[in-house]
Amino acid sequence: MVVLFSFLTSYAISQKSETSRPTVFIQTNAQCEDCKERIEGVLNFEKGIMYSSLDLETKKIEVKYNAKRTSLEKIKNTIAAIGYDADDVKAVKTAQSALPECCQPGGHD
Amino acid sequence: MKNSLILILILLSGFTFGQKVSIQGTISSYIDGKNTEPLFGAEVFLKNAKTGDITDEKGKFSIKAEANSADTLIIRASGYYSDTAIINSNETINFRITLYPEFVTEEVIIRAKRDNSSILRLDPRNVENLTQGELRKAACCNLSESFETNATVDVSLADGVSGSKRIQMMGLNGRYTQLQFENIPFMHNLDQAFGLASVPGTWISSIQITKGAGTVTNGYESMAGLINLEYMKPDNIERLFVNAYGSIQGRAELNLHGGKQLNDKWSSAWFVHGASVKAENDRNKDGFRDIPLGDNLILMNRWKYTTELFRAQIGAKVSHTDQQGGQIGYNRYANQTQQGLYGVGIRNTNVELFGKTGFLFKEDLFSSIGVVYYMKYNELNTVFGNRSLDATEKRGYVNAMHETILGNTNHKLKSGLSFVYDDLVQTMEDNLPNDTTIRDFNRTEIVPGIFSEYTYTGSRSIVVVGARADYHNLYDWQFTPRANYKFDLTEHMDIRLTAGRGFRVSNYVTDNLSLMATNLPWYVDNDIAPEVSWNFGASWLYDFMLFKRKATWTADFYHTLFENQLVVDRDESNDYIRMGNLSGSSFSNVFQTDIKFLPFKRFEVKAAYKFLDVRATTGGELSTVLMVPTHRGFINFAYESRNHRWLYDLTLSVFGAQRLPQVMRPDGTFTEDNLSEVVPMLNGQVTHKFKHFEVYIGGENILDYRLDNPIIDSENPFSERFDATRVYSSIFGVNVYAGFRFDLGSKK
């Protein structure tokens, strides 16, 4: 019963869609499954982020967040701090060069 | 290997200089869906040009080769699936290749994503791999609980008073399944009864379940199957991992482990497990503890040393259990005649030392020599009312194996020598109303052996043929042939066949320890011969798309036939239990089918059904073996939230009716209901993850199915009719537990 109940509540929460909980798409330069796991792995555990999912074909990451607890700017900066471009925010250079070679720009060309 | 080529990410850069090109790259080792690490010491060489290199600490290699010559690059490392890459470029090439450990499945290799249990597609045997994700679906506690979401291995209570669990594979008692850790056979003799509890669940990184007789390289004892477990390895372990667990049964548990890479050669890991049950539980009000009180401490320390051509591992494990079940208030260490209570005391101390050394050869890249060592000292003191057993066992084991190829990698040959020394001293004392016996059962086994196994790998099939010969000091020469065959019908469908002999020296005392929980005397025949079985099996696997996602469907059938067996006969008489050699026949036929699919994203459904026909001649008639359900099924739902932070698991297991022993009640009447009820078991668990931290809460036996009267004549536990062996289900009923895991991650 506990299982079912918590399952239902979390489902209900994820269905709620208000402007205070916007979903945004951010253009990144992620290239591979590794990059996807790395970015999602950080974002999913950031304060205020409800979920994130990166599409490797378009390299866009879908992020749903709680606008009271975080902001689009903060999210972009987080992505940049991991070492990836996020729309207009460029990747933090030191973080980018710390990535495995394959995940750095041009690593898969 | 062509599938894994997909993963090879080739970077072309630079230009051709003269006649030579440089082939360089990095080899890494797969850890999980997220991480890889540089693989040190992997061999990389060109098949035709016969030049090669060995990767450095950063996993890098570099080979100079003739330009414009097509060749095949082979990448090989011990313990990993080999990989190949075709080279036909005249440019400098930069490879980036991930090798997958042998216990990782092909499915994982392709999808590089979380998959908790699956059949190892590349293995010629029918091997099911359980990863940590699967093991965590049941947060408690030790190896015996690790098979909850698995239909191949069944777990049940051994009796109504000791709280120990037994496993069953193919309807045959766990003693017919060979247990090993990291390919070292263990859990012999004294460990048969309570050994499973000495392997904490959180220390296990994965478990491989092989159905059928398996390989000959690790001994002759696997009859129904083989279970191998891998502990966490020093070079790939969290810096610190903490797990705490508590349940309404009054069980508290703390598990810690951690490890460190000390330098480029040495790494080390330590493990601690402490568990305690302090609460008295008696839900059915029969005056007996539903769960024994007790304490359990297990420690392990292991070290690993790696250089280019030499690897070594050494470790030590110490385990001590002291538990007291039986009537409420029983204290093993108080005066027995004064308290006058029926008690079950189990004290088990086990010290194990193990080591592995491996040698590789620079000039002969395909050969290796591996030697494993294992030693244990085991002391067991058990009391069941007026029956007791005091035993010690010393065991030593060495296995040296040479591995090489014959001509090319399609033909592999393993051959080696083994040596087993096992010294057993047991005294069993019965002071029963109808029987007072002291049995001394001492035995020293000395078994040198020799084995060889040939593997042919074709484009669509794999054939493994092996045999071993062992000279047993008590039972002479034993010849153990085994064969496996795998054929790929299509890219998505394969079949496997297996046949083989198993041999095992029984120990009627520890093999049947749970039968001490009755006051019926044991009549044991003289000249108990070793057990010999033949196992034949066929399995079928199909990978297909369902709901646009990958699904797997398997079906298999196994037949195990005993030439001789230590038969426990409770049909001959209601007044005693007869143990003797098989006269008549004994066999097991088991059909099992499993399906796994994802109806929605991140929602996995696993279901299985098993039909068991297990019979043996007891009481002069061929009858169904006691305590084996004819039908068994389960369904497991696992859901992961979109941000991967919530995990939900729900498992329903159903155990069909089992034949129970007919027992005489104290008033002289017999039990009429000698077929058990159908038992449903519903378990669920919710896990929530934080960055380095996760919490879980779960329920076992949520439907609260339990036996009201598990013990016959519980009012008079010292009477001749007292019997606590008719237990086929939970005594305690619903259990709720919660706990957390803290993981500092692994850092190089």
XYZ file of C-alpha atoms in Angstrom, chain B residues 30 32 103-105 107-108 113-120 128-138 146 149-150 205-209 596 598 602 604 606 636-640 647-649 689:
48
model
C 33.688 -0.592 -18.377
C 28.865 0.839 -15.171
C 30.580 -10.826 -16.029
C 29.007 -7.948 -17.950
C 26.396 -8.973 -20.475
C 23.153 -6.506 -23.675
C 24.951 -4.092 -21.410
C 22.729 1.151 -19.618
C 21.439 -0.188 -16.364
C 20.184 -3.711 -16.693
C 19.941 -5.634 -13.529
C 19.577 -9.232 -14.478
C 20.096 -10.943 -17.731
C 21.362 -14.052 -19.415
C 24.972 -13.810 -20.497
C 22.098 -15.554 -15.397
C 23.875 -12.469 -14.097
C 22.520 -10.473 -11.165
C 24.044 -7.054 -10.691
C 23.938 -4.823 -7.671
C 20.800 -3.093 -8.920
C 19.017 -6.424 -8.806
C 20.444 -7.371 -5.422
C 19.272 -4.073 -3.969
C 15.681 -4.864 -4.861
C 15.713 -6.813 -1.626
C 19.781 -12.321 -2.841
C 13.580 -11.477 -7.663
C 14.796 -14.599 -9.350
C 29.033 -6.839 -6.586
C 27.386 -9.480 -8.752
C 26.153 -13.064 -8.790
C 26.230 -15.516 -11.680
C 23.831 -18.433 -11.654
C 11.285 -9.568 -19.299
C 9.312 -2.769 -20.650
C 11.693 2.922 -17.270
C 10.253 -3.152 -16.286
C 9.769 -9.636 -15.187
C 8.287 -8.318 -10.559
C 7.508 -4.721 -11.453
C 10.273 -2.158 -11.318
C 9.753 1.497 -12.043
C 12.314 4.265 -12.118
C 12.930 3.441 -7.578
C 9.854 1.311 -6.960
C 9.816 -2.445 -6.816
C 18.320 8.734 -4.075
